[in-house]
Amino acid sequence: MSDVSPGMPTSRRQFLTGSARLAAGAGLASIIAIKPAGATPQALQGAIAEVVGEATVRSGKVTLSVPPLVENGNTVPLTVSVDSPMTEAEHVKAIHIFNEKNPQPYVLTVRLGPRAGKALIATRIKLADSQLLTAVAELSDGTFWSATADIIVTIAACIEDVK
Amino acid sequence: MARTLINVPAKAARGEIIEIKTLISHPMESGFRVGFNGALIPRDIITLFVCTYNDEEVFRAELSPAIAANPFFTFFTVATESGTFNFRWTGDNGFSASGSANITVE
């Protein structure tokens, strides 16, 4: 593509023309490139509706803990706990996690049962932007409960290009 | 075979709620990133993680591209009897990995 190959000694003129070409190329690419559609609040609502169906989602019972500010969106620690006795009669069936601004609204679904003993899970996720996270818990009695958390991300993940 | 780290207590009292931690090395390529040549890097993720305790499923996670590289999970289960935990990860491009851990319940 370019006569400037890495590792080769380059003159100042070669470097400047090379970088100008690169910049022009990058500018063109950004005009042409079709960005993957980001998950919008509507997409988030749609994704939640797909899981929940006709049921109403009430807020409460669920605790979603994330750091309020993360430097690196590539690994964001996340813990979700649900206030439930986790017995055969009353337990958490599933926990769903959604986001607002990643390319896809859906993050994770975990399936639990009375054998879990405790409705608490932890994992690490990627976030493309500062946004609102939503955790929805599906209980054995068919009700849905949710919690949200705002998070500020300084370095985005997911859609950054390999440089 | 991908490297895995599995942390299960070796011993537990009957009925005790034990914590299990698992980690597996995997790039979790989201499929939304652009590579050197301007083309999208194809998606390569783990899509499913299942933990069974004496062949009974106790935990299942359905993963998406939004899970960080080297997926890590912490979860809990009740120690009911001595036996084996089996862990299985499956994903894109026929990816499959497994691990196991033993527990003694007194």
Tab-separated table of C-alpha atoms in Angstrom:
chain	number	residue	atom	x	y	z
A	1	MET	CA	0.000	0.000	0.000
A	2	SER	CA	2.722	2.416	1.002
A	3	ASP	CA	6.407	2.676	0.183
A	4	VAL	CA	7.069	3.448	3.832
A	5	SER	CA	7.475	0.118	5.545
A	6	PRO	CA	8.012	-0.149	9.291
A	7	GLY	CA	11.574	-0.691	10.359
A	8	MET	CA	13.028	1.001	7.262
A	9	PRO	CA	14.930	4.218	7.764
A	10	THR	CA	12.749	7.046	6.415
A	11	SER	CA	13.584	10.611	5.508
A	12	ARG	CA	11.527	13.459	6.908
A	13	ARG	CA	9.939	14.066	3.494
A	14	GLN	CA	8.963	10.413	3.111
A	15	PHE	CA	7.525	10.390	6.605
A	16	LEU	CA	5.450	13.511	6.004
A	17	THR	CA	4.036	12.406	2.658
A	18	GLY	CA	3.352	8.960	4.109
A	19	SER	CA	1.510	10.307	7.107
A	20	ALA	CA	-0.481	12.739	4.935
A	21	ARG	CA	-1.535	9.815	2.771
A	22	LEU	CA	-2.484	7.826	5.850
A	23	ALA	CA	-4.525	10.709	7.238
A	24	ALA	CA	-6.338	11.135	3.904
A	25	GLY	CA	-7.023	7.406	3.844
A	26	ALA	CA	-8.335	7.436	7.391
A	27	GLY	CA	-10.599	10.381	6.612
A	28	LEU	CA	-12.018	8.612	3.577
A	29	ALA	CA	-12.474	5.402	5.548
A	30	SER	CA	-14.431	7.185	8.240
A	31	ILE	CA	-16.788	8.607	5.612
A	32	ILE	CA	-17.285	5.285	3.864
A	33	ALA	CA	-17.266	2.938	6.869
A	34	ILE	CA	-20.711	1.972	8.037
A	35	LYS	CA	-20.671	1.918	11.800
A	36	PRO	CA	-22.366	-1.052	13.423
A	37	ALA	CA	-25.686	0.104	14.798
A	38	GLY	CA	-25.348	0.875	18.478
A	39	ALA	CA	-27.867	-0.340	20.983
A	40	THR	CA	-30.203	2.558	21.599
A	41	PRO	CA	-32.524	2.952	24.579
A	42	GLN	CA	-35.259	1.619	22.262
A	43	ALA	CA	-33.149	-1.430	21.457
A	44	LEU	CA	-32.583	-1.871	25.189
A	45	GLN	CA	-36.313	-1.746	25.858
A	46	GLY	CA	-36.866	-4.196	23.008
A	47	ALA	CA	-34.280	-6.627	24.361
A	48	ILE	CA	-35.789	-6.467	27.838
A	49	ALA	CA	-39.293	-6.947	26.420
A	50	GLU	CA	-38.092	-10.025	24.542
A	51	VAL	CA	-36.977	-11.635	27.804
A	52	VAL	CA	-39.773	-10.397	30.014
A	53	GLY	CA	-42.724	-10.737	27.659
A	54	GLU	CA	-45.975	-9.349	29.002
A	55	ALA	CA	-44.852	-9.251	32.641
A	56	THR	CA	-44.066	-5.961	34.322
A	57	VAL	CA	-40.602	-5.312	35.649
A	58	ARG	CA	-40.512	-3.815	39.111
A	59	SER	CA	-37.455	-2.195	40.574
A	60	GLY	CA	-36.070	-3.669	43.780
A	61	LYS	CA	-34.698	-6.931	45.167
A	62	VAL	CA	-31.775	-6.779	42.741
A	63	THR	CA	-28.429	-5.196	43.565
A	64	LEU	CA	-26.186	-4.371	40.631
A	65	SER	CA	-22.754	-3.236	41.685
A	66	VAL	CA	-20.234	-1.806	39.270
A	67	PRO	CA	-17.534	0.769	39.913
A	68	PRO	CA	-18.984	4.244	39.182
A	69	LEU	CA	-15.957	5.151	37.071
A	70	VAL	CA	-13.792	2.728	35.121
A	71	GLU	CA	-10.697	3.589	33.161
A	72	ASN	CA	-10.746	0.615	30.839
A	73	GLY	CA	-14.005	-0.485	29.274
A	74	ASN	CA	-12.432	-3.759	28.207
A	75	THR	CA	-12.765	-5.278	31.656
A	76	VAL	CA	-15.425	-3.936	33.940
A	77	PRO	CA	-16.077	-5.984	37.069
A	78	LEU	CA	-19.763	-6.519	37.689
A	79	THR	CA	-21.594	-8.175	40.565
A	80	VAL	CA	-25.309	-8.903	40.687
A	81	SER	CA	-27.080	-10.184	43.741
A	82	VAL	CA	-30.763	-10.844	44.279
A	83	ASP	CA	-32.563	-10.836	47.588
A	84	SER	CA	-34.050	-14.329	47.582
A	85	PRO	CA	-34.094	-17.281	50.019
A	86	MET	CA	-33.176	-19.614	47.117
A	87	THR	CA	-35.481	-22.428	48.234
A	88	GLU	CA	-37.370	-24.861	46.006
A	89	ALA	CA	-40.511	-22.735	46.407
A	90	GLU	CA	-38.910	-19.354	45.974
A	91	HIS	CA	-35.729	-18.884	44.000
A	92	VAL	CA	-34.152	-16.910	41.212
A	93	LYS	CA	-34.450	-18.646	37.851
A	94	ALA	CA	-32.338	-16.297	35.793
A	95	ILE	CA	-30.479	-13.020	35.834
A	96	HIS	CA	-30.268	-11.015	32.609
A	97	ILE	CA	-27.923	-8.088	32.101
A	98	PHE	CA	-28.465	-5.391	29.487
A	99	ASN	CA	-26.677	-2.251	28.392
A	100	GLU	CA	-27.603	0.871	26.518
A	101	LYS	CA	-24.743	1.799	24.204
A	102	ASN	CA	-22.722	-1.287	23.234
A	103	PRO	CA	-23.321	-2.524	19.673
A	104	GLN	CA	-25.777	-5.044	21.115
A	105	PRO	CA	-28.089	-4.412	24.074
A	106	TYR	CA	-27.712	-7.913	25.466
A	107	VAL	CA	-24.785	-8.741	27.793
A	108	LEU	CA	-25.340	-11.908	29.758
A	109	THR	CA	-27.931	-14.393	30.939
A	110	VAL	CA	-27.235	-16.728	33.828
A	111	ARG	CA	-29.561	-19.521	34.893
A	112	LEU	CA	-29.693	-20.402	38.550
A	113	GLY	CA	-31.781	-22.734	40.645
A	114	PRO	CA	-32.487	-23.602	44.265
A	115	ARG	CA	-29.157	-25.450	44.354
A	116	ALA	CA	-27.274	-22.175	44.033
A	117	GLY	CA	-27.925	-21.400	47.698
A	118	LYS	CA	-27.218	-17.753	47.115
A	119	ALA	CA	-28.233	-15.556	44.187
A	120	LEU	CA	-24.953	-13.798	43.631
A	121	ILE	CA	-22.832	-13.808	40.506
A	122	ALA	CA	-19.773	-11.881	39.431
A	123	THR	CA	-18.109	-11.532	36.051
A	124	ARG	CA	-16.252	-9.031	33.893
A	125	ILE	CA	-17.789	-7.270	30.911
A	126	LYS	CA	-16.886	-4.869	28.111
A	127	LEU	CA	-18.452	-1.434	27.771
A	128	ALA	CA	-18.230	0.769	24.692
A	129	ASP	CA	-19.281	3.982	26.383
A	130	SER	CA	-20.426	5.629	29.594
A	131	GLN	CA	-23.904	4.287	30.010
A	132	LEU	CA	-26.678	2.771	32.047
A	133	LEU	CA	-26.597	-0.932	32.904
A	134	THR	CA	-29.741	-2.858	33.743
A	135	ALA	CA	-29.996	-6.184	35.543
A	136	VAL	CA	-33.292	-8.064	35.426
A	137	ALA	CA	-33.945	-11.034	37.704
A	138	GLU	CA	-36.541	-13.647	36.851
A	139	LEU	CA	-38.012	-15.274	39.957
A	140	SER	CA	-39.615	-18.686	40.259
A	141	ASP	CA	-43.020	-17.079	40.891
A	142	GLY	CA	-42.868	-15.445	37.458
A	143	THR	CA	-42.144	-11.913	38.610
A	144	PHE	CA	-39.349	-9.763	37.269
A	145	TRP	CA	-37.262	-7.350	39.307
A	146	SER	CA	-34.598	-4.986	38.113
A	147	ALA	CA	-31.841	-2.625	39.127
A	148	THR	CA	-29.839	-0.109	37.158
A	149	ALA	CA	-26.409	1.406	37.549
A	150	ASP	CA	-24.751	4.348	35.860
A	151	ILE	CA	-21.164	3.885	34.842
A	152	ILE	CA	-18.570	6.239	33.391
A	153	VAL	CA	-16.032	4.684	31.025
A	154	THR	CA	-12.932	6.598	29.970
A	155	ILE	CA	-11.474	4.089	27.453
A	156	ALA	CA	-14.141	2.381	25.376
A	157	ALA	CA	-14.131	-1.276	24.391
A	158	CYS	CA	-15.846	-3.445	21.786
A	159	ILE	CA	-15.716	-1.203	18.762
A	160	GLU	CA	-12.235	0.254	18.965
A	161	ASP	CA	-10.040	-0.650	15.990
A	162	VAL	CA	-6.864	-2.641	16.108
A	163	LYS	CA	-3.978	-0.219	15.797
B	1	MET	CA	-7.015	-26.664	24.904
B	2	ALA	CA	-7.488	-23.310	26.454
B	3	ARG	CA	-5.993	-22.740	29.852
B	4	THR	CA	-8.501	-22.754	32.680
B	5	LEU	CA	-8.390	-21.832	36.339
B	6	ILE	CA	-10.980	-23.408	38.589
B	7	ASN	CA	-11.325	-22.632	42.245
B	8	VAL	CA	-13.547	-24.937	44.293
B	9	PRO	CA	-13.018	-25.556	48.008
B	10	ALA	CA	-11.588	-29.044	48.587
B	11	LYS	CA	-13.700	-29.619	51.677
B	12	ALA	CA	-17.046	-28.315	52.842
B	13	ALA	CA	-19.645	-29.014	55.499
B	14	ARG	CA	-22.947	-30.508	54.320
B	15	GLY	CA	-25.359	-27.759	53.404
B	16	GLU	CA	-22.673	-25.099	53.301
B	17	ILE	CA	-22.905	-22.508	50.516
B	18	ILE	CA	-19.614	-22.634	48.659
B	19	GLU	CA	-18.124	-20.138	46.251
B	20	ILE	CA	-16.840	-21.300	42.865
B	21	LYS	CA	-14.601	-19.195	40.658
B	22	THR	CA	-13.664	-20.032	37.090
B	23	LEU	CA	-11.486	-18.363	34.511
B	24	ILE	CA	-10.652	-19.458	30.971
B	25	SER	CA	-8.202	-17.961	28.508
B	26	HIS	CA	-10.083	-16.833	25.409
B	27	PRO	CA	-9.853	-13.642	23.296
B	28	MET	CA	-13.658	-13.071	23.151
B	29	GLU	CA	-13.306	-11.236	19.836
B	30	SER	CA	-16.506	-9.206	19.618
B	31	GLY	CA	-16.922	-9.093	15.832
B	32	PHE	CA	-17.321	-5.317	15.933
B	33	ARG	CA	-13.668	-4.371	15.696
B	34	VAL	CA	-11.873	-3.373	12.507
B	35	GLY	CA	-8.485	-4.914	11.791
B	36	PHE	CA	-5.396	-3.680	9.966
B	37	ASN	CA	-6.897	-4.101	6.492
B	38	GLY	CA	-10.107	-2.253	7.332
B	39	ALA	CA	-12.188	-5.398	7.416
B	40	LEU	CA	-14.201	-6.498	10.430
B	41	ILE	CA	-12.493	-9.112	12.562
B	42	PRO	CA	-14.888	-12.059	12.631
B	43	ARG	CA	-16.629	-12.853	15.883
B	44	ASP	CA	-14.998	-15.519	18.031
B	45	ILE	CA	-16.553	-15.846	21.462
B	46	ILE	CA	-17.541	-18.405	24.032
B	47	THR	CA	-21.320	-18.638	23.943
B	48	LEU	CA	-22.116	-21.026	26.751
B	49	PHE	CA	-20.685	-22.008	30.125
B	50	VAL	CA	-22.250	-24.795	32.143
B	51	CYS	CA	-21.315	-26.156	35.561
B	52	THR	CA	-22.640	-29.517	36.720
B	53	TYR	CA	-22.363	-30.991	40.208
B	54	ASN	CA	-22.527	-34.788	40.127
B	55	ASP	CA	-24.095	-34.538	36.667
B	56	GLU	CA	-26.784	-32.117	37.818
B	57	GLU	CA	-26.655	-28.631	36.356
B	58	VAL	CA	-26.157	-25.936	38.979
B	59	PHE	CA	-25.106	-22.945	36.880
B	60	ARG	CA	-25.429	-21.906	33.254
B	61	ALA	CA	-24.285	-18.688	31.612
B	62	GLU	CA	-25.177	-17.580	28.081
B	63	LEU	CA	-22.429	-15.230	26.986
B	64	SER	CA	-22.461	-12.399	24.452
B	65	PRO	CA	-19.666	-10.425	22.773
B	66	ALA	CA	-19.922	-7.968	25.684
B	67	ILE	CA	-18.181	-10.361	28.064
B	68	ALA	CA	-14.568	-9.382	28.659
B	69	ALA	CA	-11.686	-11.433	27.272
B	70	ASN	CA	-10.782	-14.425	29.440
B	71	PRO	CA	-14.290	-14.919	30.824
B	72	PHE	CA	-14.406	-15.021	34.600
B	73	PHE	CA	-17.341	-16.174	36.699
B	74	THR	CA	-18.023	-16.315	40.396
B	75	PHE	CA	-21.102	-18.164	41.587
B	76	PHE	CA	-22.362	-20.200	44.516
B	77	THR	CA	-23.798	-23.611	45.155
B	78	VAL	CA	-24.847	-25.710	48.130
B	79	ALA	CA	-22.443	-28.519	49.028
B	80	THR	CA	-24.800	-31.490	49.145
B	81	GLU	CA	-22.527	-34.504	48.759
B	82	SER	CA	-18.973	-35.457	47.905
B	83	GLY	CA	-18.394	-35.601	44.218
B	84	THR	CA	-17.212	-33.847	41.113
B	85	PHE	CA	-17.869	-30.505	39.529
B	86	ASN	CA	-17.660	-30.493	35.760
B	87	PHE	CA	-17.238	-27.275	33.843
B	88	ARG	CA	-17.795	-26.926	30.113
B	89	TRP	CA	-17.272	-23.941	27.855
B	90	THR	CA	-18.459	-23.982	24.232
B	91	GLY	CA	-18.303	-21.295	21.610
B	92	ASP	CA	-17.797	-20.126	18.039
B	93	ASN	CA	-15.708	-22.077	15.540
B	94	GLY	CA	-16.290	-25.313	17.383
B	95	PHE	CA	-14.575	-24.093	20.541
B	96	SER	CA	-14.898	-26.478	23.447
B	97	ALA	CA	-13.053	-26.728	26.739
B	98	SER	CA	-13.748	-28.493	29.977
B	99	GLY	CA	-12.432	-28.875	33.475
B	100	SER	CA	-13.362	-30.586	36.694
B	101	ALA	CA	-12.812	-30.317	40.429
B	102	ASN	CA	-13.514	-32.657	43.313
B	103	ILE	CA	-15.089	-31.800	46.616
B	104	THR	CA	-15.314	-33.735	49.873
B	105	VAL	CA	-18.444	-33.010	51.890
B	106	GLU	CA	-18.449	-33.997	55.530
